[in-house]
Amino acid sequence: MDLTYTPEEEDFRARLRSWLGTVLPGLPAKPAATDWPGRRAYDTAWQRMLYDAGYAGLHWPEDAGGQGATPTQHLIFLEETERAGAPYVGANFVGLLHAGPTLAAEGTAEQRARWLPPILRGDEIWCQGFSEPDAGSDLAALRTRAVRDGDTYVVSGAKIWTSHAEVADWCELLVRTDPAAPKHRGISWLAMPMDAPGVTVRPLRTLAGSAEFAEVFLDGVRIPVSHRVGAENDGWRVTMVTLSFERGTAFVGEVVACRRVLGALARAARANGRWDDAVLRRRLGRLNAQFAALWRLTQWNVSEAQQGGGVPGTGGSVFKLRYSHARQELYDTAAEVLGAGALDADHEWVADRLSSLSYTIAAGTSQIQQNIVAERILGLPKGR
Amino acid sequence: MHFQLTKDQRALRDGTRELLAGRFGRDRLRAAVGDPALDRALWRELGAAGFFALRLPEEAGGVGLGLPEAVLVLEEAGRALLPGPLVACQLLAGAVDGVASGEKIAGLCEGEREPVLWEHPADCDELILVEGGAGPPAHGAGDGAGGAQGRTGSAYRSAPDRVACAPFASVDPLTPLARVTGLPRTEPLALDVPRLRREATLLTAAQQLGSAARTVEMAVRHAREREQFGAPVGSFQAVKHLCAQMLVRAEMARSAVYAASVTESVLDVTAAKLLADEAAVDNARDCLQVHGGMGFTWEADVHLHLKRAWLRAARWEVAHEAEELLAAGLIA
C-alpha cells in the first residue's frame, strides 16, 4: 500500500500546475448557469486549450487520439484542475466520458476518425439519449424504435433527461431494433446528428431553476446504418462498456471541491458564531471523516483500475452510493451554517444544495446502485 | 501511488486468516463464550507465528514489518472475534518482556476514562497505565512533535496483584472487564504515549473493520440460504439494500483504515476510528436484522460482533472526541 506519487507522477503534477497557473488568469468570466450557448462556448474553448496543451483525452488510449495516461495521472489531472479552480468538463461531459470511450472501444476505424478528433478538440458536443419517459432506471425497457429502410434506420420515440441537448451536435442514442427479442437484447447504439429532420428538443426546467436537460422527441428521424456502433442488437453490451467509466472517475474533482467547501463551512460557522453549537461542530467533524474516506476510496479504486488494465471496477457503485448522500449532507449542513441565508436562492451553497438533490437519482438511482452492489458484488439472487 | 495490498500483504492476510480459522474456529469461539479465560497455548502459538513481534526489528527477534501489516493482522483478529488484549500486546511487544513471544499477556488502561476499565483482568501478567498524550494535533497532522500542552503523556507499569478493582459486568461475554479503583504507578515506562495512543486507536479500528466485513458476509450467506414467501430473502430489495449499505460502510472504513496505516497522521487515524466504529456497530445491527428472530438469540454469533463492536467503540478515541478533533482539523 502506497500513497506517495512516483517522481514521474510528481513531475506530471508540477507541469500541469505550472500550465494552469499561466492559462487560468486569462480565462473570460464564467457565463450564467442559464446561458446555454454561452456555457457551450466557454466549455468548448476550455477543451480546445486542453487540446492545444496536450491534455485532451488524457485517459483515452493513444490510438484514439488520447494521451494514454495512467489512471493515477488522470486522478492527478482531476485533482489539480479542481484545486486550481479550472473550468469543469461541462458540456463536453458526454463526449469525453461516454460517447468517446465507447467509440474508442467499439467503433470502426472510420467511426473513430469521424467522431473522436472533434470531441477532443471541443468542436462537437454530444448528449446522451438513453433514458425515456417510461424507461429511466429500467433502462433496458426503452421503446424508441428504429426500423431498417435500406441503408438507414427510421427512428421514432422520445428521450428524456438529456443533458446539454439544446447545444449538442450529436446524440449517443439507444434504440430498439428488434422488438421481439428479450429486452436487454434487440437494442442498438446509434450516433444521431441533433440537426436531423424530425428531432425536436424541449427543455425541462429543474427544481434548481435551470434548464439542465431536455426531452427529445424523434419523429421519423433518418440515421444512416453506418452510424451504428457495434453490431445490430448488441447495443446493451456496448453501453455497459462505458457506464463503468462514468461511475469510476466522474466524481473525482467533485470530492476535492466538497472538501474545500467543507473547510469554508467551518470557517463561516466560526465567523458567524454557529461554531459554538457542538451538534453542528460534530456534524462538520463527521463530514470531514466522510470526505477524507471518499478521497481514499477514490485512490483505492483508481489504483485497482490501474492494476486491472485501466477498466474501473465495481467499486464505483460503492463510491457513488456514499458520495451522493454525503454531498447532500454537506449542503444540508451548509444550510444550518447559513441560517436564514439558506433561503437566498442566489447564494452559491443554496444553488448547490438544490442541485445536490439530483445526485441520488442521476446516473443510476441509489436504489438501483444498491441492487447492483447486492447482486454483482455480493452475489445475492436477482429479484423479480 | 499504488494504494492496493502488495502480494506479501495479501499473503500475510491470508495466512493469518488460515491460522485463526484453524485455531479459533466457531467451536472454539462458542467455547470461549462459556469460559472466557484466554487460551495460553494459542497465545504462545500466535507469538511463535510472529503475531505480536510483527513490528519489532529483525535484530530484536521481530518480523520487521510496519503498521499496515499490523493493521491487516488485527483486521483478521477482528473478523475471527479473537478475544484478548491484542492491541496492548501488539504495542507492548519489545517494551514489556515476554509479550513479543506470547509468553506473557499485557493489558493497557486509559487513566482518564471514567470508569477506568481493564480487559481480561484475570489473564494479564502485566498492566500498563497510560495517562495524557491525547488531544488535537498542533497543525492537523504529524505525530505530536509540536509539543502542545498535555500532548506528552506518561506510562507506568503496575503490578497486577496490587491493582484495586471493583466488579464490572461486561456487556461482551468474550471480554471480561474490571473497574479499576486504585492503580499503583509502580514503575515509569519510557513510551511515546501520543504515538501509542494513535496506534492503539488505529489497531482498534482495524479490528472493527474486520468485524464489519465479517458481518457483511454473515448477512449475505444467510440472505442467500434463508427462504421466505418461497424465495431466498436475499432476493427482496429491502434485504438487498441493507446488505449493500453494509458493504458501503465496510469499504469506506477499509479505505480510511488502510490510508491511516500508511500516513499515520492524527486526523487520518481519527477518521478511520470514527468510520470503523460506525461500520462495525451498524453492520452488526443490520446483520442481526437480516437474520430476523434467529439474530436476536444467543445461538447466533451476531450479538458477539455487536457487543465487541460497542466495547471497541468505547475504547481509545470515542465518537464525540473524534468528531471534535476532525472539526478542529477543518480550521487548523
XYZ file of C-alpha atoms in Angstrom:
716
model
C 0.000 0.000 0.000
C 1.489 3.261 -1.089
C 0.040 6.760 -1.117
C 3.096 8.560 -2.378
C 3.415 9.509 -6.008
C 6.308 8.457 -8.216
C 8.785 11.129 -9.400
C 7.206 10.786 -12.856
C 3.751 11.439 -11.427
C 5.026 14.376 -9.369
C 6.647 15.771 -12.484
C 3.361 15.455 -14.352
C 1.628 17.280 -11.478
C 4.215 20.061 -11.454
C 3.985 20.652 -15.209
C 0.186 20.673 -15.067
C 0.187 23.061 -12.123
C 2.515 25.434 -13.887
C 0.432 25.335 -17.077
C -2.751 26.015 -15.104
C -1.014 28.933 -13.427
C -0.274 30.528 -16.797
C -3.616 29.970 -18.558
C -6.277 30.343 -15.863
C -5.811 34.067 -15.147
C -6.591 34.841 -18.813
C -9.904 32.968 -18.938
C -13.069 35.007 -19.560
C -15.743 35.212 -16.854
C -17.960 32.171 -16.455
C -21.347 32.584 -18.186
C -24.576 32.420 -16.191
C -25.919 28.941 -15.427
C -28.947 29.569 -17.646
C -26.956 30.863 -20.630
C -26.592 27.627 -22.559
C -24.964 28.967 -25.745
C -22.556 30.893 -23.510
C -21.773 27.785 -21.487
C -21.172 25.760 -24.617
C -18.758 28.362 -25.948
C -16.968 28.581 -22.611
C -16.673 24.809 -22.109
C -15.543 24.081 -25.661
C -12.977 26.911 -25.563
C -11.511 25.299 -22.434
C -11.460 21.918 -24.172
C -9.556 23.499 -27.058
C -6.979 24.888 -24.641
C -6.553 21.431 -23.128
C -6.178 20.015 -26.615
C -3.522 22.502 -27.646
C -1.588 21.856 -24.425
C -1.712 18.071 -24.846
C -4.157 17.359 -22.035
C -7.208 16.410 -24.102
C -8.439 12.861 -23.689
C -5.761 12.274 -21.129
C -7.036 8.839 -20.150
C -8.024 7.830 -23.679
C -5.811 5.329 -25.476
C -3.228 6.876 -27.780
C -4.628 5.152 -30.876
C -7.885 7.012 -30.208
C -6.074 10.347 -30.120
C -5.707 10.412 -26.351
C -2.613 10.704 -24.213
C -2.679 7.152 -22.861
C -2.161 8.459 -19.349
C -2.366 6.114 -16.384
C -5.408 6.250 -14.102
C -3.187 7.857 -11.466
C -2.193 10.648 -13.869
C -5.869 11.134 -14.668
C -6.562 11.357 -10.943
C -3.830 13.970 -10.561
C -5.269 15.906 -13.519
C -8.759 15.991 -11.995
C -7.384 16.859 -8.567
C -5.163 19.691 -9.799
C -7.665 21.258 -12.200
C -10.284 21.330 -9.446
C -7.822 22.682 -6.902
C -6.821 25.459 -9.285
C -10.452 26.354 -9.986
C -10.204 25.401 -13.661
C -13.434 25.004 -15.670
C -15.325 21.773 -15.229
C -15.700 19.396 -18.189
C -19.241 20.808 -18.532
C -20.891 20.449 -21.916
C -18.059 18.126 -23.042
C -19.036 15.596 -20.410
C -20.862 13.023 -22.533
C -18.381 13.205 -25.382
C -15.296 12.835 -23.225
C -16.579 10.394 -20.635
C -19.198 8.403 -22.528
C -19.531 8.540 -26.258
C -15.783 8.994 -26.815
C -14.686 5.977 -24.760
C -17.483 3.936 -26.353
C -16.375 4.896 -29.868
C -12.752 4.264 -28.940
C -13.563 0.796 -27.636
C -16.255 -0.322 -30.085
C -16.154 1.938 -33.135
C -14.770 1.104 -36.572
C -11.690 2.926 -37.889
C -13.941 5.231 -39.956
C -16.190 5.985 -37.000
C -13.251 6.766 -34.751
C -11.713 9.033 -37.379
C -15.011 10.861 -37.926
C -16.049 11.462 -34.330
C -13.129 11.290 -31.925
C -10.958 14.250 -33.074
C -13.825 16.808 -32.876
C -14.624 15.617 -29.342
C -11.030 16.055 -28.264
C -10.743 19.493 -29.899
C -14.002 20.690 -28.374
C -15.520 21.188 -31.843
C -18.509 18.937 -31.249
C -20.742 18.382 -28.237
C -22.502 15.121 -27.528
C -25.560 14.364 -25.483
C -26.925 11.092 -24.196
C -30.177 9.595 -25.467
C -30.558 6.718 -23.060
C -33.439 7.392 -20.644
C -37.047 7.506 -21.809
C -40.228 8.653 -20.105
C -41.062 5.006 -19.344
C -37.518 3.689 -19.130
C -35.309 5.553 -16.681
C -33.852 3.254 -14.062
C -35.181 0.300 -16.057
C -33.091 1.429 -18.999
C -33.477 -1.841 -20.913
C -37.227 -1.224 -21.135
C -36.640 1.542 -23.686
C -39.111 1.670 -26.578
C -37.747 4.140 -29.127
C -37.967 2.166 -32.346
C -35.519 2.045 -35.237
C -36.847 0.393 -38.371
C -34.402 -0.528 -41.096
C -35.091 1.064 -44.502
C -32.252 0.130 -46.839
C -29.124 1.953 -45.649
C -30.919 3.939 -42.971
C -32.750 3.457 -39.706
C -36.009 5.334 -39.306
C -36.269 6.274 -35.644
C -39.356 7.298 -33.694
C -39.850 7.745 -29.968
C -38.911 10.055 -27.120
C -35.927 10.517 -24.835
C -35.802 12.354 -21.523
C -33.236 13.783 -19.036
C -30.965 14.537 -21.994
C -28.315 16.887 -20.605
C -26.940 19.546 -22.990
C -29.474 18.524 -25.679
C -30.046 22.163 -26.567
C -26.467 22.749 -27.604
C -25.394 19.266 -28.671
C -24.263 18.299 -32.175
C -24.545 14.559 -31.689
C -26.519 12.182 -29.559
C -25.469 8.698 -28.437
C -28.829 7.107 -28.964
C -30.099 3.769 -27.744
C -32.870 2.374 -29.925
C -34.805 -0.850 -30.126
C -34.010 -2.629 -33.382
C -35.702 -5.937 -32.510
C -38.932 -5.565 -30.547
C -39.391 -9.349 -30.401
C -36.089 -10.003 -28.597
C -35.770 -10.143 -24.769
C -35.471 -6.590 -23.517
C -31.680 -6.475 -22.962
C -31.151 -7.752 -26.470
C -32.625 -6.084 -29.525
C -31.074 -2.717 -28.611
C -28.618 -0.836 -30.858
C -26.297 2.148 -30.283
C -26.537 4.921 -32.915
C -24.823 8.277 -33.398
C -27.579 10.732 -34.244
C -26.978 14.266 -35.576
C -29.090 16.620 -33.470
C -29.946 18.770 -36.508
C -31.549 15.872 -38.387
C -35.120 16.492 -39.548
C -37.644 15.092 -37.061
C -35.596 15.896 -33.913
C -37.382 18.245 -31.512
C -35.788 19.414 -28.252
C -37.954 20.697 -25.424
C -36.009 21.969 -22.390
C -37.070 20.787 -18.929
C -36.760 23.188 -16.033
C -35.266 21.607 -12.940
C -36.217 22.347 -9.316
C -32.996 24.355 -9.180
C -34.491 26.692 -11.772
C -32.124 25.956 -14.634
C -32.796 24.074 -17.847
C -30.088 21.459 -17.395
C -31.676 18.902 -19.577
C -34.427 18.325 -22.081
C -36.916 15.984 -23.607
C -36.020 14.947 -27.145
C -38.780 13.866 -29.498
C -37.891 11.727 -32.505
C -40.332 11.590 -35.375
C -39.211 9.509 -38.344
C -35.570 10.591 -37.946
C -33.400 9.008 -40.647
C -29.989 7.811 -39.406
C -27.502 6.044 -41.719
C -26.786 2.440 -40.755
C -23.093 3.409 -40.893
C -23.756 5.459 -37.715
C -24.375 2.286 -35.715
C -21.590 1.414 -33.259
C -21.246 -2.287 -32.565
C -23.426 -4.979 -34.072
C -27.151 -4.597 -34.569
C -28.995 -5.620 -31.385
C -25.728 -5.565 -29.391
C -26.209 -2.030 -28.030
C -26.749 -3.074 -24.429
C -23.310 -4.615 -24.168
C -21.779 -1.623 -25.961
C -23.439 0.653 -23.408
C -22.308 -1.321 -20.393
C -18.710 -0.900 -21.543
C -18.965 2.813 -20.863
C -21.222 3.060 -17.829
C -18.453 1.851 -15.541
C -16.300 4.775 -16.702
C -18.943 7.192 -15.511
C -19.096 5.646 -12.050
C -15.349 5.222 -11.883
C -13.949 8.704 -12.248
C -16.753 11.176 -12.875
C -16.769 12.496 -9.306
C -13.061 12.824 -8.550
C -12.924 16.590 -8.988
C -16.140 16.986 -7.038
C -14.730 15.259 -3.967
C -11.853 17.726 -3.999
C -14.372 20.565 -4.328
C -16.536 19.211 -1.497
C -13.546 19.087 0.836
C -12.821 22.724 0.012
C -16.460 23.684 0.677
C -16.344 21.815 3.994
C -13.386 23.905 5.128
C -15.191 27.072 4.031
C -18.277 25.984 6.003
C -16.219 25.562 9.162
C -14.667 28.998 8.753
C -18.050 30.586 8.040
C -19.506 28.911 11.140
C -16.672 30.279 13.227
C -17.230 33.741 11.830
C -20.978 33.816 12.499
C -20.993 32.061 15.874
C -22.665 28.817 14.752
C -19.383 27.083 15.596
C -20.335 27.244 19.297
C -23.086 24.701 18.609
C -21.498 21.361 19.474
C -24.060 19.458 17.410
C -23.153 21.399 14.286
C -19.445 21.159 15.044
C -19.638 17.399 15.437
C -21.607 17.149 12.222
C -18.838 19.012 10.410
C -16.276 16.714 12.012
C -18.172 13.649 10.827
C -18.379 15.059 7.294
C -14.635 15.624 7.389
C -14.182 11.891 8.044
C -16.647 11.018 5.268
C -14.976 13.117 2.599
C -11.490 12.084 3.695
C -12.556 8.447 3.310
C -14.244 9.146 -0.040
C -10.949 10.551 -1.282
C -9.097 7.455 -0.042
C -11.734 5.231 -1.649
C -11.140 7.116 -4.898
C -7.410 6.469 -4.651
C -8.160 2.824 -3.887
C -10.464 2.472 -6.894
C -8.046 4.248 -9.210
C -5.165 2.034 -8.066
C -7.341 -1.008 -8.620
C -8.206 0.203 -12.113
C -4.534 0.754 -12.860
C -3.761 -2.775 -11.732
C -6.672 -4.134 -13.759
C -5.546 -2.534 -17.007
C -7.465 0.718 -16.792
C -11.035 -0.534 -16.509
C -12.763 0.792 -13.392
C -14.164 -1.934 -11.165
C -17.410 -2.242 -9.273
C -16.005 -0.026 -6.524
C -17.553 2.862 -8.447
C -21.039 1.874 -7.317
C -19.919 1.723 -3.688
C -18.375 5.159 -4.098
C -21.387 6.707 -5.799
C -23.796 5.400 -3.163
C -21.928 7.076 -0.338
C -20.809 10.167 -2.250
C -24.274 11.147 -3.469
C -25.627 11.151 0.078
C -22.549 12.778 1.593
C -22.880 15.619 -0.911
C -26.481 16.189 0.173
C -25.480 16.076 3.845
C -22.746 18.612 3.124
C -25.132 21.171 1.662
C -27.801 20.486 4.286
C -25.118 21.333 6.828
C -24.292 24.449 4.819
C -27.920 25.492 5.282
C -27.501 25.075 9.050
C -24.471 27.327 8.956
C -26.267 29.901 6.798
C -29.409 30.095 8.934
C -31.930 32.354 7.181
C -29.311 32.845 4.489
C -30.249 29.326 3.332
C -33.395 30.893 1.833
C -31.349 33.012 -0.567
C -31.531 31.135 -3.857
C -28.702 33.239 -5.258
C -26.231 32.004 -2.645
C -23.749 29.571 -4.179
C -24.237 26.990 -1.416
C -28.009 27.179 -1.748
C -27.834 26.641 -5.505
C -25.521 23.695 -4.876
C -27.906 22.371 -2.223
C -30.696 22.354 -4.785
C -28.618 20.662 -7.454
C -27.309 18.090 -4.956
C -30.802 16.603 -4.901
C -30.159 15.078 -8.329
C -27.160 13.073 -7.166
C -29.126 10.187 -5.689
C -31.148 9.959 -8.929
C -28.835 10.663 -11.862
C -26.502 8.030 -13.338
C -28.466 5.228 -11.666
C -30.597 5.954 -8.580
C -29.293 4.961 -5.186
C -31.835 2.158 -5.149
C -30.572 0.779 -8.469
C -26.974 1.150 -7.285
C -27.842 -0.830 -4.159
C -29.263 -3.583 -6.340
C -26.072 -3.553 -8.409
C -23.894 -3.787 -5.307
C -26.065 -6.534 -3.795
C -26.285 -8.634 -6.959
C -22.971 -8.067 -8.746
C -20.594 -7.633 -5.814
C -22.267 -9.543 -3.000
C -23.842 -12.197 -5.236
C -27.358 -12.005 -3.853
C -30.042 -13.578 -6.053
C -31.868 -11.419 -8.588
C -35.308 -10.275 -7.538
C -38.382 -10.402 -9.684
C 0.760 5.778 -5.963
C -0.384 2.203 -5.677
C -2.994 2.074 -2.939
C -3.617 -1.672 -3.023
C -2.326 -4.564 -0.960
C 1.034 -5.886 -2.130
C 1.484 -9.567 -2.846
C 3.246 -10.010 0.506
C 0.498 -8.167 2.339
C -2.138 -10.388 0.753
C -0.159 -13.457 1.738
C 0.120 -12.177 5.307
C -3.623 -11.551 5.469
C -4.494 -14.957 4.012
C -2.003 -16.741 6.263
C -3.380 -15.045 9.359
C -6.929 -15.906 8.316
C -5.966 -19.541 7.884
C -4.138 -19.690 11.196
C -7.074 -18.193 13.068
C -9.635 -20.363 11.273
C -7.635 -23.430 12.295
C -7.016 -22.400 15.894
C -10.025 -20.274 16.720
C -12.920 -21.553 14.662
C -16.583 -21.446 15.541
C -16.424 -24.255 18.150
C -13.565 -22.566 19.961
C -15.398 -19.241 19.794
C -18.534 -20.693 21.345
C -16.486 -22.475 23.999
C -14.889 -19.133 24.873
C -18.348 -17.653 25.421
C -18.823 -20.186 28.234
C -15.294 -19.835 29.556
C -13.600 -16.566 28.568
C -10.226 -17.405 30.148
C -7.607 -16.795 27.462
C -6.054 -19.819 25.788
C -2.382 -19.562 26.767
C -1.346 -22.208 24.283
C -2.991 -20.257 21.467
C -1.390 -17.052 22.712
C 2.069 -18.679 22.603
C 1.305 -20.073 19.164
C 0.390 -16.618 17.936
C 3.607 -15.352 19.489
C 5.625 -18.047 17.723
C 3.967 -17.103 14.437
C 5.181 -13.526 14.914
C 1.734 -12.102 15.640
C 2.957 -9.782 18.407
C 6.538 -9.230 17.233
C 5.352 -8.193 13.785
C 6.767 -4.678 14.015
C 9.894 -5.372 16.058
C 13.098 -5.101 14.045
C 14.561 -8.398 12.902
C 17.704 -7.885 15.018
C 15.419 -7.739 18.075
C 13.828 -11.053 17.114
C 10.884 -9.470 15.349
C 9.454 -9.730 11.851
C 10.420 -6.192 10.867
C 7.123 -5.215 9.275
C 5.150 -1.989 9.663
C 1.847 -0.528 10.723
C -0.005 -1.536 7.524
C 0.862 -5.180 8.212
C -0.190 -4.871 11.855
C -3.493 -3.445 10.636
C -4.052 -6.425 8.322
C -3.344 -8.884 11.127
C -5.625 -7.097 13.594
C -8.321 -6.912 10.918
C -8.215 -10.708 10.743
C -8.378 -10.952 14.529
C -11.466 -8.745 14.383
C -13.060 -10.980 11.753
C -12.474 -14.042 13.901
C -13.621 -12.269 17.097
C -10.370 -13.413 18.689
C -10.561 -12.318 22.353
C -7.807 -10.826 24.472
C -5.775 -7.617 24.830
C -4.480 -7.925 21.280
C -3.841 -4.236 20.728
C -1.997 -3.949 24.040
C 0.250 -6.912 23.261
C 0.906 -5.666 19.732
C 2.001 -2.289 21.102
C 3.914 -3.500 24.170
C 5.942 -6.203 22.442
C 9.525 -5.075 22.905
C 8.658 -2.766 25.787
C 7.499 -5.455 28.205
C 9.453 -8.723 28.493
C 7.765 -11.874 27.275
C 4.973 -10.145 25.381
C 6.560 -10.494 21.936
C 6.833 -14.275 22.235
C 3.326 -14.672 23.664
C 4.708 -15.948 26.994
C 3.217 -13.015 28.836
C -0.031 -11.151 28.399
C -0.075 -7.413 28.996
C -3.047 -5.078 29.287
C -3.436 -1.327 28.777
C -5.570 1.063 30.818
C -6.523 4.598 29.865
C -6.168 6.667 33.023
C -8.573 9.446 32.050
C -11.621 7.370 31.241
C -14.426 7.160 33.762
C -14.705 4.358 34.650
C -11.181 3.063 34.045
C -11.709 -0.394 32.583
C -9.311 -3.329 32.417
C -9.851 -6.054 29.818
C -9.241 -9.667 30.828
C -8.075 -8.819 34.378
C -7.664 -12.482 35.327
C -5.363 -13.176 32.379
C -2.959 -10.229 32.395
C 0.564 -10.708 33.721
C 1.246 -7.008 33.409
C -0.886 -3.894 33.390
C 0.299 -0.656 31.823
C -1.386 2.638 32.683
C -1.405 5.386 30.088
C -2.156 8.986 31.023
C -2.309 12.130 28.883
C -0.991 12.291 25.357
C -4.399 12.805 23.775
C -5.859 15.892 22.197
C -5.727 17.814 18.968
C -2.532 17.852 16.971
C -0.617 21.082 16.675
C -1.251 21.540 12.961
C -3.720 18.945 11.859
C -1.222 16.197 11.192
C 2.036 14.678 12.296
C 2.914 12.801 15.423
C 2.753 15.448 18.074
C 6.261 16.817 17.832
C 4.631 20.232 18.113
C 4.711 19.859 21.878
C 1.235 21.256 22.514
C 0.129 21.170 26.136
C -0.745 17.781 27.549
C 0.461 16.009 24.470
C 3.402 14.234 26.041
C 1.644 11.809 28.346
C 3.143 9.216 30.598
C 3.030 5.459 31.064
C 3.506 3.303 34.122
C 3.873 -0.367 34.799
C 1.618 -1.599 37.569
C 1.900 -4.868 39.417
C -1.424 -6.542 38.601
C -1.812 -8.003 42.106
C -1.719 -4.512 43.630
C -4.412 -3.043 41.370
C -7.648 -2.354 43.254
C -10.714 -3.446 41.304
C -14.468 -3.426 41.589
C -16.558 -5.958 39.696
C -17.947 -4.858 36.368
C -20.390 -6.939 34.338
C -19.049 -6.749 30.793
C -21.639 -6.494 28.028
C -19.323 -8.599 25.840
C -19.275 -12.208 27.107
C -15.895 -12.715 25.412
C -14.219 -9.762 27.136
C -14.325 -9.794 30.942
C -13.831 -6.314 32.415
C -12.851 -4.997 35.818
C -13.388 -1.476 37.021
C -10.091 -0.138 38.295
C -10.417 1.885 41.504
C -6.784 2.151 42.516
C -3.804 1.759 40.280
C -0.271 1.942 41.682
C 2.244 3.644 39.409
C 4.889 1.066 40.203
C 7.483 1.931 37.596
C 7.567 4.599 34.865
C 7.881 3.273 31.334
C 9.652 5.174 28.588
C 6.945 5.011 25.954
C 5.968 7.527 23.280
C 2.444 7.877 24.619
C 0.919 10.026 21.837
C 2.213 7.528 19.303
C 0.978 4.597 21.385
C -2.482 6.159 21.611
C -2.573 6.809 17.892
C -1.565 3.249 17.094
C -3.950 1.791 19.670
C -6.732 3.805 18.070
C -5.820 2.605 14.581
C -5.381 -1.050 15.553
C -8.720 -0.975 17.357
C -10.239 0.483 14.179
C -8.629 -2.352 12.205
C -10.424 -4.912 14.371
C -13.680 -3.026 13.873
C -13.091 -3.185 10.119
C -12.593 -6.947 10.286
C -15.785 -7.362 12.241
C -17.695 -5.087 9.857
C -16.509 -7.078 6.844
C -17.337 -10.372 8.543
C -20.913 -9.375 9.368
C -21.465 -8.438 5.700
C -20.509 -11.997 4.766
C -22.691 -13.469 7.506
C -25.688 -11.415 6.379
C -25.155 -12.280 2.719
C -24.808 -16.002 3.430
C -27.963 -16.034 5.498
C -29.870 -13.988 2.910
C -28.923 -16.478 0.179
C -29.950 -19.520 2.200
C -32.968 -18.455 4.220
C -36.225 -18.743 2.289
C -39.475 -16.911 2.986
C -42.507 -16.471 0.717
C -40.990 -19.160 -1.489
C -37.764 -17.281 -2.290
C -34.395 -16.550 -0.665
C -34.834 -13.407 1.446
C -31.802 -12.002 -0.340
C -33.896 -11.637 -3.490
C -36.005 -8.981 -1.766
C -34.893 -5.409 -2.326
C -35.382 -4.430 1.293
C -32.845 -7.067 2.340
C -30.534 -6.359 -0.595
C -30.372 -2.711 0.302
C -29.471 -3.492 3.910
C -26.620 -5.675 2.644
C -25.449 -3.103 0.082
C -25.260 -0.380 2.726
C -23.282 -2.744 4.952
C -20.718 -3.176 2.191
C -20.545 0.580 1.634
C -19.789 1.149 5.336
C -17.157 -1.578 5.388
C -15.419 -0.289 2.245
C -15.415 3.320 3.467
C -13.862 2.110 6.717
C -11.345 -0.011 4.813
C -10.074 2.925 2.725
C -9.808 5.108 5.808
C -8.072 2.489 7.980
C -5.590 1.419 5.307
C -4.755 5.022 4.397
C -4.187 5.913 8.054
C -1.815 2.966 8.401
C 0.277 4.467 5.604
C 0.184 8.156 6.582
C -0.015 7.681 10.392
C -1.449 11.198 10.598
C -3.612 12.001 13.630
C -6.563 13.136 11.547
C -6.438 10.104 9.276
C -6.338 7.789 12.291
C -9.195 9.694 13.892
C -11.360 9.479 10.765
C -10.530 5.786 10.471
C -11.664 5.036 14.035
C -14.876 7.019 13.634
C -15.837 5.266 10.399
C -14.721 1.815 11.534
C -16.684 2.091 14.793
C -19.747 3.099 12.841
C -19.238 0.305 10.313
C -18.765 -2.383 12.960
C -21.725 -1.331 15.097
C -24.182 -0.565 12.305
C -23.197 -3.622 10.278
C -23.719 -5.886 13.281
C -27.152 -4.344 13.811
C -28.104 -4.776 10.151
C -26.718 -8.314 10.145
C -28.910 -9.048 13.143
C -31.896 -7.600 11.287
C -31.206 -9.751 8.224
C -31.126 -12.810 10.492
C -34.572 -11.960 11.853
C -35.643 -13.671 15.079
C -32.653 -16.005 14.914
C -30.411 -12.963 15.073
C -31.864 -11.993 18.438
C -30.924 -15.312 20.023
C -27.788 -16.182 21.967
C -27.160 -19.019 19.498
C -26.377 -16.716 16.577
C -22.892 -15.157 16.599
C -24.202 -11.754 15.550
C -24.616 -10.418 19.093
C -20.980 -11.250 19.829
C -19.888 -8.971 16.973
C -22.234 -6.206 18.106
C -21.149 -6.357 21.736
C -17.447 -6.388 20.885
C -18.025 -3.511 18.466
C -19.643 -1.495 21.237
C -16.750 -2.285 23.529
C -14.120 -1.233 20.989
C -16.069 1.910 20.110
C -15.771 2.927 23.767
C -12.002 2.416 23.818
C -9.300 4.894 22.750
C -10.888 7.566 20.615
C -14.659 7.631 21.095
C -17.086 9.220 18.627
C -17.557 12.640 20.205
C -13.817 13.065 20.715
C -13.117 12.043 17.139
C -15.750 14.384 15.739
C -14.428 17.339 17.724
C -10.886 16.609 16.608
C -11.960 16.340 12.974
C -13.954 19.563 13.247
C -10.933 21.337 14.705
C -8.905 19.940 11.814
C -11.084 21.869 9.362
C -9.976 25.233 10.676
C -6.413 24.364 11.672
